[in-house]
Tab-separated table of C-alpha atoms and ligand atoms in Angstrom:
chain	number	residue	atom	x	y	z
A	1	MET	CA	-5.389	15.502	-1.787
A	2	ASN	CA	-7.733	15.410	1.469
A	3	LYS	CA	-8.678	11.535	2.461
A	4	ALA	CA	-11.821	9.999	3.781
A	5	ILE	CA	-11.180	6.669	5.647
A	6	ILE	CA	-15.069	5.386	5.474
A	7	GLY	CA	-16.187	1.957	6.812
A	8	LEU	CA	-17.512	-0.100	4.360
A	9	GLN	CA	-18.806	-3.075	6.892
A	10	TRP	CA	-20.843	-3.099	10.281
A	11	GLY	CA	-17.439	-1.083	11.460
A	12	ASP	CA	-14.544	-2.698	13.226
A	13	GLU	CA	-13.032	-2.492	9.371
A	14	GLY	CA	-9.377	-1.574	10.965
A	15	LYS	CA	-9.924	1.944	10.335
A	16	GLY	CA	-7.892	3.323	13.908
A	17	LYS	CA	-4.647	1.682	11.990
A	18	ILE	CA	-4.901	2.534	8.472
A	19	VAL	CA	-5.490	6.252	9.820
A	20	ASP	CA	-2.516	5.546	12.005
A	21	TYR	CA	-0.675	4.997	9.365
A	22	LEU	CA	-1.988	7.191	6.813
A	23	SER	CA	-1.743	10.347	9.097
A	24	GLU	CA	1.937	10.898	8.517
A	25	HIS	CA	1.312	13.074	5.440
A	26	PHE	CA	-1.701	14.883	6.710
A	27	ASP	CA	-2.131	17.945	9.123
A	28	LEU	CA	-4.999	17.701	10.648
A	29	VAL	CA	-7.461	14.798	11.420
A	30	VAL	CA	-10.953	14.714	11.413
A	31	ARG	CA	-14.175	12.460	13.137
A	32	TYR	CA	-17.891	13.941	11.756
A	33	GLN	CA	-19.986	11.573	13.638
A	34	GLY	CA	-20.993	8.767	16.026
A	35	GLY	CA	-19.690	9.023	19.429
A	36	ASN	CA	-17.944	6.692	21.898
A	37	ASN	CA	-20.085	4.127	20.368
A	38	ALA	CA	-17.047	3.726	18.276
A	39	GLY	CA	-13.438	1.899	19.203
A	40	HIS	CA	-10.020	2.053	18.229
A	41	THR	CA	-6.860	0.095	19.550
A	42	VAL	CA	-3.814	1.134	17.774
A	43	ILE	CA	-0.887	-0.485	18.950
A	44	VAL	CA	2.853	1.810	18.295
A	45	ASN	CA	6.219	0.785	19.899
A	46	ASP	CA	4.691	-1.638	22.331
A	47	THR	CA	2.543	0.878	23.813
A	48	THR	CA	-1.507	0.427	23.149
A	49	TYR	CA	-3.202	3.355	22.501
A	50	LYS	CA	-7.490	3.051	23.316
A	51	LEU	CA	-9.305	5.459	21.653
A	52	ASN	CA	-12.801	6.068	20.992
A	53	LEU	CA	-13.397	9.155	20.076
A	54	ILE	CA	-9.959	10.973	19.476
A	55	PRO	CA	-9.338	10.146	16.239
A	56	SER	CA	-5.672	7.632	16.085
A	57	GLY	CA	-3.686	10.575	14.432
A	58	VAL	CA	-3.101	12.115	17.910
A	59	ILE	CA	-0.896	9.668	18.011
A	60	ARG	CA	1.414	10.639	15.521
A	61	GLY	CA	1.250	14.686	16.686
A	62	LYS	CA	-1.203	15.349	14.274
A	63	THR	CA	-4.253	17.772	15.052
A	64	CYS	CA	-7.598	16.484	15.398
A	65	TYR	CA	-10.543	17.639	15.112
A	66	LEU	CA	-13.813	16.847	16.107
A	67	GLY	CA	-16.710	18.078	14.008
A	68	GLN	CA	-20.261	18.690	14.699
A	69	GLY	CA	-21.700	15.831	13.845
A	70	VAL	CA	-19.807	14.253	16.538
A	71	VAL	CA	-22.048	13.609	20.041
A	72	LEU	CA	-19.671	13.614	23.004
A	73	ASP	CA	-20.250	12.289	25.834
A	74	PRO	CA	-18.528	14.835	28.696
A	75	ASN	CA	-17.203	11.874	31.681
A	76	HIS	CA	-16.260	10.103	28.155
A	77	PHE	CA	-14.539	12.662	26.695
A	78	SER	CA	-12.776	13.978	29.935
A	79	LYS	CA	-11.329	10.474	30.372
A	80	GLU	CA	-9.514	9.749	26.813
A	81	TYR	CA	-8.326	13.365	27.313
A	82	ASP	CA	-6.505	12.747	30.228
A	83	GLN	CA	-5.037	8.890	29.078
A	84	ILE	CA	-3.521	10.668	26.182
A	85	LYS	CA	-2.202	13.612	28.079
A	86	LYS	CA	-0.309	11.262	29.955
A	87	LYS	CA	1.070	9.108	27.304
A	88	LEU	CA	1.896	12.573	24.319
A	89	VAL	CA	3.491	15.401	25.401
A	90	ASN	CA	0.854	18.112	24.190
A	91	PRO	CA	-1.587	16.831	22.142
A	92	LYS	CA	-3.144	18.794	19.604
A	93	VAL	CA	-7.364	18.322	20.008
A	94	PHE	CA	-10.181	20.488	19.098
A	95	LEU	CA	-14.302	20.095	19.783
A	96	SER	CA	-16.652	22.089	17.446
A	97	SER	CA	-18.986	25.026	19.647
A	98	ASN	CA	-21.650	23.009	17.791
A	99	ILE	CA	-20.990	18.990	19.125
A	100	SER	CA	-24.370	17.931	21.225
A	101	LEU	CA	-23.638	16.623	24.363
A	102	ILE	CA	-24.332	12.913	25.980
A	103	LEU	CA	-25.920	13.339	28.986
A	104	ASP	CA	-26.909	10.628	31.982
A	105	TYR	CA	-30.207	10.870	30.348
A	106	HIS	CA	-29.383	9.380	27.121
A	107	LYS	CA	-27.955	6.047	28.347
A	108	GLN	CA	-30.739	5.402	30.538
A	109	LEU	CA	-32.877	6.261	27.599
A	110	ASP	CA	-31.115	3.979	25.442
A	111	LYS	CA	-31.357	1.247	28.032
A	112	ILE	CA	-35.190	1.893	28.450
A	113	ASN	CA	-35.452	1.827	24.149
A	114	GLU	CA	-33.787	-1.538	24.258
A	115	SER	CA	-35.908	-3.017	27.442
A	116	ILE	CA	-39.372	-1.922	25.409
A	117	LEU	CA	-37.942	-4.110	22.760
A	118	LYS	CA	-38.902	-8.171	22.618
A	119	SER	CA	-35.510	-10.077	22.408
A	120	GLU	CA	-35.036	-10.737	18.959
A	121	LYS	CA	-35.882	-7.008	18.312
A	122	LYS	CA	-33.550	-5.565	20.297
A	123	ILE	CA	-31.028	-3.559	18.000
A	124	GLY	CA	-28.137	-4.233	20.542
A	125	THR	CA	-26.890	-0.790	20.824
A	126	THR	CA	-23.505	0.100	22.888
A	127	ALA	CA	-25.830	1.025	25.578
A	128	LYS	CA	-23.468	4.455	25.503
A	129	GLY	CA	-26.774	6.457	24.734
A	130	ILE	CA	-25.791	8.071	21.380
A	131	GLY	CA	-29.541	7.147	19.414
A	132	PRO	CA	-31.090	9.133	22.043
A	133	ALA	CA	-28.352	12.432	22.164
A	134	TYR	CA	-29.582	12.158	18.535
A	135	GLN	CA	-32.787	12.492	18.888
A	136	ASP	CA	-31.846	15.303	21.100
A	137	LYS	CA	-30.393	16.924	18.510
A	138	VAL	CA	-32.939	16.299	15.865
A	139	GLY	CA	-35.612	17.265	18.159
A	140	ARG	CA	-34.026	20.726	18.740
A	141	LYS	CA	-33.536	19.588	22.738
A	142	SER	CA	-29.178	19.254	22.814
A	143	ILE	CA	-27.365	20.855	25.494
A	144	LYS	CA	-23.774	21.716	23.007
A	145	LEU	CA	-20.779	22.321	24.358
A	146	TYR	CA	-21.430	26.624	23.230
A	147	ASP	CA	-24.206	26.206	25.855
A	148	LEU	CA	-21.167	25.774	28.118
A	149	ARG	CA	-20.361	28.825	27.970
A	150	SER	CA	-23.409	30.135	30.148
A	151	ILE	CA	-24.340	28.851	33.086
A	152	LYS	CA	-28.401	30.322	32.362
A	153	HIS	CA	-28.538	28.293	28.912
A	154	ILE	CA	-27.540	25.149	30.694
A	155	GLU	CA	-29.923	25.642	33.761
A	156	GLU	CA	-32.571	26.976	31.175
A	157	LYS	CA	-31.896	23.961	28.439
A	158	ILE	CA	-32.179	21.130	31.679
A	159	GLN	CA	-34.884	22.649	33.041
A	160	SER	CA	-36.805	21.927	30.073
A	161	ILE	CA	-35.544	18.238	29.092
A	162	LYS	CA	-36.314	17.688	33.029
A	163	LYS	CA	-39.661	18.135	32.105
A	164	PHE	CA	-39.405	16.121	29.064
A	165	TYR	CA	-37.874	13.174	30.340
A	166	ASP	CA	-38.731	12.920	34.164
A	167	PRO	CA	-41.874	11.290	33.860
A	168	ILE	CA	-40.742	8.773	31.336
A	169	LEU	CA	-37.134	7.716	33.584
A	170	ASP	CA	-39.711	7.737	36.284
A	171	SER	CA	-42.087	5.175	34.885
A	172	PHE	CA	-39.379	2.773	34.165
A	173	ASP	CA	-38.059	2.948	37.610
A	174	GLN	CA	-35.061	5.083	36.788
A	175	SER	CA	-33.511	7.971	38.708
A	176	LYS	CA	-34.890	11.432	37.498
A	177	ILE	CA	-32.652	14.255	36.346
A	178	ASN	CA	-30.668	15.663	38.586
A	179	ILE	CA	-30.190	19.630	37.541
A	180	ASP	CA	-28.100	20.662	40.522
A	181	LYS	CA	-25.633	17.973	39.759
A	182	THR	CA	-25.924	18.329	35.828
A	183	VAL	CA	-25.023	21.996	36.116
A	184	HIS	CA	-22.012	21.481	38.457
A	185	ASP	CA	-20.848	18.950	36.424
A	186	LEU	CA	-21.212	20.268	32.975
A	187	ILE	CA	-19.442	23.776	34.422
A	188	SER	CA	-16.690	21.709	35.370
A	189	PHE	CA	-16.635	19.808	32.279
A	190	TYR	CA	-15.829	23.165	30.237
A	191	ASN	CA	-13.386	24.159	32.535
A	192	ILE	CA	-11.480	21.084	31.220
A	193	VAL	CA	-12.323	21.915	27.705
A	194	LYS	CA	-12.575	25.656	27.517
A	195	ASP	CA	-9.806	26.335	25.439
A	196	ILE	CA	-9.706	23.443	22.953
A	197	ILE	CA	-13.287	24.658	21.890
A	198	VAL	CA	-13.466	25.969	18.539
A	199	ASP	CA	-16.500	27.925	16.516
A	200	ASN	CA	-17.217	27.313	12.972
A	201	SER	CA	-16.037	30.150	11.829
A	202	TYR	CA	-12.686	29.362	13.265
A	203	ILE	CA	-12.663	25.893	11.490
A	204	LYS	CA	-13.296	27.584	8.602
A	205	LYS	CA	-10.223	29.890	8.973
A	206	GLU	CA	-7.990	27.590	9.987
A	207	PHE	CA	-8.411	23.971	8.975
A	208	LYS	CA	-9.961	24.425	5.164
A	209	SER	CA	-6.647	25.235	3.956
A	210	LYS	CA	-4.655	22.242	5.837
A	211	LYS	CA	-3.906	18.738	4.408
A	212	ILE	CA	-6.996	16.758	5.668
A	213	LEU	CA	-7.693	13.164	6.826
A	214	PHE	CA	-11.513	12.099	7.878
A	215	GLU	CA	-12.229	9.003	9.411
A	216	GLY	CA	-15.433	7.836	9.210
A	217	ALA	CA	-17.212	5.903	12.634
A	218	GLN	CA	-18.783	2.555	12.295
A	219	GLY	CA	-19.562	1.222	8.986
A	220	ALA	CA	-21.677	2.445	5.786
A	221	LEU	CA	-23.991	-1.018	6.246
A	222	LEU	CA	-24.610	0.745	9.759
A	223	ASP	CA	-25.699	4.417	8.400
A	224	LEU	CA	-29.170	5.683	9.362
A	225	ASP	CA	-30.478	5.884	5.804
A	226	HIS	CA	-28.645	3.667	4.169
A	227	GLY	CA	-28.402	0.946	6.564
A	228	SER	CA	-30.626	-2.167	7.544
A	229	TYR	CA	-33.070	0.255	9.578
A	230	PRO	CA	-33.496	-0.092	12.471
A	231	TYR	CA	-30.363	-2.113	13.004
A	232	VAL	CA	-28.508	0.544	12.570
A	233	THR	CA	-26.788	3.422	14.386
A	234	SER	CA	-27.850	7.105	15.135
A	235	SER	CA	-26.114	8.714	12.350
A	236	ASN	CA	-24.911	8.537	8.945
A	237	THR	CA	-21.420	7.022	8.641
A	238	VAL	CA	-21.411	7.434	4.603
A	239	SER	CA	-18.820	10.157	2.927
A	240	SER	CA	-21.449	12.614	1.711
A	241	ASN	CA	-22.121	13.227	5.915
A	242	ILE	CA	-18.968	14.831	6.004
A	243	PHE	CA	-19.840	18.016	4.642
A	244	ILE	CA	-21.909	18.946	7.126
A	245	GLY	CA	-20.805	16.443	10.407
A	246	SER	CA	-17.136	18.862	9.881
A	247	ALA	CA	-18.938	22.209	8.355
A	248	LEU	CA	-15.618	21.502	5.748
A	249	GLN	CA	-16.838	21.855	2.333
A	250	VAL	CA	-13.328	20.626	0.706
A	251	ASP	CA	-12.703	18.298	-2.090
A	252	PHE	CA	-11.688	14.333	-0.870
A	253	GLN	CA	-10.721	10.930	-2.058
A	254	THR	CA	-12.321	8.038	-0.411
A	255	VAL	CA	-10.285	4.841	0.768
A	256	GLY	CA	-13.202	2.390	1.390
A	257	ILE	CA	-11.632	-0.063	3.978
A	258	PHE	CA	-13.409	-3.449	4.657
A	259	LYS	CA	-11.715	-6.737	6.639
A	260	ALA	CA	-10.963	-9.825	4.701
A	261	TYR	CA	-14.388	-11.342	5.749
A	262	SER	CA	-17.141	-10.145	7.904
A	263	THR	CA	-18.087	-9.109	11.280
A	264	ARG	CA	-21.308	-7.518	12.551
A	265	VAL	CA	-22.475	-6.995	16.653
A	266	GLY	CA	-25.471	-6.293	17.779
A	267	ASN	CA	-28.776	-7.430	16.165
A	268	GLY	CA	-29.833	-7.108	12.172
A	269	PRO	CA	-29.433	-8.741	9.177
A	270	PHE	CA	-26.460	-10.654	8.320
A	271	PRO	CA	-26.250	-12.457	5.245
A	272	SER	CA	-23.165	-14.221	5.043
A	273	GLU	CA	-23.220	-15.019	8.243
A	274	LEU	CA	-21.685	-18.477	9.642
A	275	PHE	CA	-23.033	-20.916	12.491
A	276	ASN	CA	-20.090	-23.652	12.139
A	277	GLU	CA	-16.700	-23.786	13.740
A	278	ILE	CA	-15.089	-21.904	10.727
A	279	GLY	CA	-17.180	-18.815	12.239
A	280	ASP	CA	-15.603	-19.570	15.508
A	281	TYR	CA	-12.399	-19.586	14.264
A	282	ILE	CA	-12.180	-16.675	12.626
A	283	ALA	CA	-13.632	-15.188	15.383
A	284	GLU	CA	-10.792	-16.630	17.550
A	285	LYS	CA	-8.140	-16.145	15.454
A	286	GLY	CA	-9.324	-12.015	14.516
A	287	VAL	CA	-10.066	-11.284	18.108
A	288	GLU	CA	-13.145	-10.390	17.023
A	289	ILE	CA	-14.550	-9.414	20.474
A	290	GLY	CA	-16.042	-5.327	20.647
A	291	THR	CA	-13.625	-2.829	22.080
A	292	VAL	CA	-16.909	-0.814	23.516
A	293	THR	CA	-19.080	-3.481	24.627
A	294	LYS	CA	-16.478	-6.606	25.065
A	295	ARG	CA	-19.523	-8.275	23.156
A	296	LYS	CA	-18.123	-11.543	21.068
A	297	ARG	CA	-18.910	-10.143	17.122
A	298	ARG	CA	-20.559	-12.446	14.914
A	299	CYS	CA	-18.017	-13.696	11.792
A	300	GLY	CA	-18.800	-14.893	8.372
A	301	TRP	CA	-17.586	-15.009	4.242
A	302	LEU	CA	-16.649	-11.563	2.929
A	303	ASP	CA	-19.998	-10.130	1.356
A	304	LEU	CA	-19.153	-8.476	-1.725
A	305	VAL	CA	-22.845	-7.975	-2.603
A	306	SER	CA	-22.753	-5.342	0.483
A	307	LEU	CA	-19.821	-4.187	-0.284
A	308	LYS	CA	-20.442	-2.758	-3.572
A	309	TYR	CA	-23.789	-1.432	-2.514
A	310	SER	CA	-21.204	0.229	-0.199
A	311	CYS	CA	-19.014	1.795	-2.371
A	312	GLU	CA	-21.785	3.094	-4.436
A	313	ILE	CA	-23.038	5.212	-1.730
A	314	ASN	CA	-19.672	6.282	-0.471
A	315	SER	CA	-18.632	7.408	-4.294
A	316	VAL	CA	-15.228	5.376	-3.014
A	317	ASN	CA	-12.180	5.705	-5.371
A	318	GLU	CA	-9.692	3.205	-3.497
A	319	LEU	CA	-9.869	0.363	-1.742
A	320	CYS	CA	-7.982	-1.347	1.950
A	321	ILE	CA	-8.213	-4.686	2.568
A	322	THR	CA	-7.553	-5.820	6.445
A	323	LYS	CA	-6.831	-9.152	8.295
A	324	ALA	CA	-6.674	-11.413	5.169
A	325	ASP	CA	-3.816	-13.351	7.467
A	326	VAL	CA	-6.637	-14.706	9.498
A	327	LEU	CA	-7.903	-16.441	6.924
A	328	ASN	CA	-4.291	-17.658	6.328
A	329	ASN	CA	-4.409	-21.901	6.779
A	330	LEU	CA	-7.997	-22.400	6.274
A	331	SER	CA	-8.476	-24.748	3.703
A	332	GLU	CA	-10.896	-23.325	1.537
A	333	ILE	CA	-12.048	-20.086	1.691
A	334	LYS	CA	-15.234	-18.328	0.333
A	335	VAL	CA	-16.759	-14.770	-0.821
A	336	CYS	CA	-20.404	-14.404	-1.343
A	337	LYS	CA	-21.051	-13.072	-4.905
A	338	THR	CA	-24.900	-13.048	-4.807
A	339	TYR	CA	-28.063	-12.969	-2.278
A	340	ASN	CA	-30.325	-15.434	-4.026
A	341	SER	CA	-28.794	-15.152	-7.370
A	342	LYS	CA	-29.361	-11.621	-6.942
A	343	LYS	CA	-27.072	-8.813	-7.685
A	344	TYR	CA	-26.134	-5.911	-5.793
A	345	ASP	CA	-28.464	-3.520	-7.860
A	346	ASP	CA	-31.314	-5.389	-7.296
A	347	VAL	CA	-31.122	-5.595	-3.139
A	348	ASN	CA	-32.596	-2.891	-1.000
A	349	PHE	CA	-29.762	-2.895	1.479
A	350	SER	CA	-32.161	-0.713	3.684
A	351	GLU	CA	-34.672	-2.838	4.190
A	352	SER	CA	-33.747	-5.432	6.864
A	353	ASN	CA	-36.753	-7.585	6.654
A	354	THR	CA	-36.592	-8.564	3.057
A	355	LEU	CA	-32.307	-9.509	4.228
A	356	GLU	CA	-33.099	-11.061	6.782
A	357	SER	CA	-35.184	-13.670	5.130
A	358	LEU	CA	-32.896	-14.485	2.721
A	359	ASN	CA	-31.439	-18.381	3.160
A	360	LEU	CA	-28.166	-18.671	0.913
A	361	ASP	CA	-26.398	-21.156	-0.877
A	362	ASP	CA	-23.605	-22.760	-2.415
A	363	SER	CA	-24.020	-20.877	-5.779
A	364	ASP	CA	-23.751	-17.901	-4.372
A	365	PHE	CA	-20.490	-18.349	-2.663
A	366	GLU	CA	-17.072	-17.912	-4.848
A	367	VAL	CA	-14.574	-20.446	-3.937
A	368	PHE	CA	-10.803	-20.003	-3.219
A	369	GLN	CA	-7.892	-22.313	-2.275
A	370	SER	CA	-6.081	-21.632	0.834
A	371	TRP	CA	-2.964	-19.569	0.658
A	372	GLY	CA	-1.325	-21.193	3.631
A	373	GLU	CA	0.816	-18.909	5.496
A	374	ILE	CA	2.011	-15.233	4.193
A	375	LYS	CA	6.063	-15.567	4.438
A	376	ASP	CA	6.854	-12.262	2.813
A	377	LEU	CA	5.066	-8.876	2.916
A	378	SER	CA	7.634	-7.192	1.235
A	379	ASN	CA	4.813	-6.439	-1.377
A	380	PHE	CA	2.047	-7.364	-3.463
A	381	GLU	CA	3.967	-9.929	-5.135
A	382	THR	CA	6.121	-11.792	-2.627
A	383	LEU	CA	2.297	-12.518	-1.231
A	384	PRO	CA	1.181	-16.320	-2.053
A	385	GLU	CA	-0.512	-16.511	-5.584
A	386	ASN	CA	-3.454	-18.142	-4.010
A	387	LEU	CA	-3.804	-14.679	-1.891
A	388	LYS	CA	-2.997	-12.370	-4.816
A	389	ILE	CA	-5.612	-14.612	-6.422
A	390	TYR	CA	-8.372	-14.056	-4.002
A	391	ILE	CA	-7.697	-9.815	-3.913
A	392	LYS	CA	-7.537	-9.303	-7.339
A	393	TYR	CA	-10.896	-11.011	-7.678
A	394	ILE	CA	-12.575	-8.869	-5.288
A	395	GLU	CA	-11.023	-5.619	-7.396
A	396	GLY	CA	-12.227	-7.733	-10.515
A	397	TYR	CA	-15.836	-7.309	-9.220
A	398	LEU	CA	-16.013	-4.288	-7.208
A	399	ASP	CA	-14.090	-2.414	-10.247
A	400	ILE	CA	-12.310	-0.430	-7.872
A	401	PRO	CA	-8.165	-0.665	-6.649
A	402	ILE	CA	-7.408	-2.054	-3.661
A	403	LYS	CA	-4.308	0.139	-2.789
A	404	ILE	CA	-3.549	-1.088	1.114
A	405	ILE	CA	-3.160	-4.202	1.971
A	406	SER	CA	-3.121	-4.444	5.852
A	407	LEU	CA	-1.866	-7.921	7.027
A	408	GLY	CA	-1.354	-7.430	11.273
A	409	PRO	CA	-2.072	-4.893	13.832
A	410	GLU	CA	1.708	-2.925	13.310
A	411	ARG	CA	2.450	-0.417	11.285
A	412	SER	CA	5.485	-2.384	9.353
A	413	GLN	CA	2.823	-4.906	8.166
A	414	THR	CA	0.816	-2.700	5.521
A	415	ILE	CA	1.453	-3.132	1.757
A	416	ILE	CA	0.942	-0.013	-0.513
A	417	ARG	CA	0.905	-0.776	-4.553
B	1	IMP	P1	-25.387	2.722	18.618
B	1	IMP	O1	-24.548	3.424	17.736
B	1	IMP	O2	-24.944	2.433	20.114
B	1	IMP	O3	-26.750	3.552	18.746
B	1	IMP	O4	-25.768	1.322	18.170
B	1	IMP	C1	-26.555	0.727	16.992
B	1	IMP	C2	-25.390	-0.496	16.282
B	1	IMP	O5	-24.449	-0.293	15.957
B	1	IMP	C3	-25.914	-1.651	17.358
B	1	IMP	O6	-25.765	-2.464	16.430
B	1	IMP	C4	-24.069	-1.946	17.576
B	1	IMP	O7	-23.597	-3.048	17.790
B	1	IMP	C5	-23.669	-1.257	16.424
B	1	IMP	N1	-21.939	-0.568	16.446
B	1	IMP	C6	-22.465	0.993	16.997
B	1	IMP	N2	-21.025	1.384	16.872
B	1	IMP	C7	-19.927	0.457	16.423
B	1	IMP	C8	-18.911	0.420	15.844
B	1	IMP	O8	-18.235	0.843	16.489
B	1	IMP	N3	-18.421	-0.991	15.358
B	1	IMP	C9	-19.610	-2.016	15.228
B	1	IMP	N4	-20.845	-2.071	15.055
B	1	IMP	C10	-21.097	-0.478	16.017
């Protein structure tokens, strides 16, 4: 059966490691949304791979495909592809010809958008031009990969884009769009990628019958429609977008992935956030620093209320918990089970104002005793008793089995139940 790995929190759940681990059993790994705002670090045999666009399945020699829902920065992709080609023999990567491109003016506009917001209202984007690139897609202005097949098409599009954006760029003292440079750079890029660009007709014929692993980027709580708008990313991160973003109409099972605690980068509501030394400890021990922006991630206890919501909006079939080892030796571990006594079906998760006004107290948390160190991770039964109690409580609350337990960055530190 095909599978989708979907982040259930605010991203950074450890999808890269799990995609790498599971991809052994699949032929094709597919990204269907987002861009280089995502970031994975995967360590295999002492080699570190830093990936933003290309799915980590590439490391196992699997075919990787970036679908039409992805937004792609040509400069960034060229560098990442080059790095992968140096580390791996003949990596198999394909790009949908329908992909919308992120160009320099998108990154300038991303910064302008943030600069006009008051500090407490800033989104805290990754500044990679993601929002403006999706705005152009919806506004029917995008330069698509297929446009690169004709200089005439690029020139026509970029001329009208220039008319539209130059006045804005100019009024914010930003450099205007340089048509000659943009066209030249795009043609050079096309020469690098022309042999790996494929049309939807090819996808249907060649990929539909393969065993597919879909790799979500960001997390369900950053979904444009389901998340805490406007503190979200500009794509639909949830599993239902797989059909649109990949153009593959196939059945799949959804594996929801979450960390044993919560983190969030950027602004927006975070009900179980910790503002004390425990939060600092988790950040340090869990190395909670953004792969893309190097920003310190905000940390908090596991939030089962929002996790239950994420499971529902993604139709999650099974779960994967990561990084419980970061909580080893804490004298007590808490999980959020209600929001001011409200259960998940009484909360509107897309209304950020209400979520921000929450002020949780002790009665909203379940407390667990320390499990000390994890000495033997051969299987679930050999784990410390208190960790098993913790995991079973989560399963019971969510009513979905936790099938994968990841307790470190290495492939060997993974338990399958
Ligand atoms: P954007 O996607 O760069 O527009 O950023 C919008 C919000 O999503 C910001 O809060 C970012 O920090 C957050 N975000 C985007 N991509 C990721 C990710 O891969 N992990 C965690 N947060 C992300």
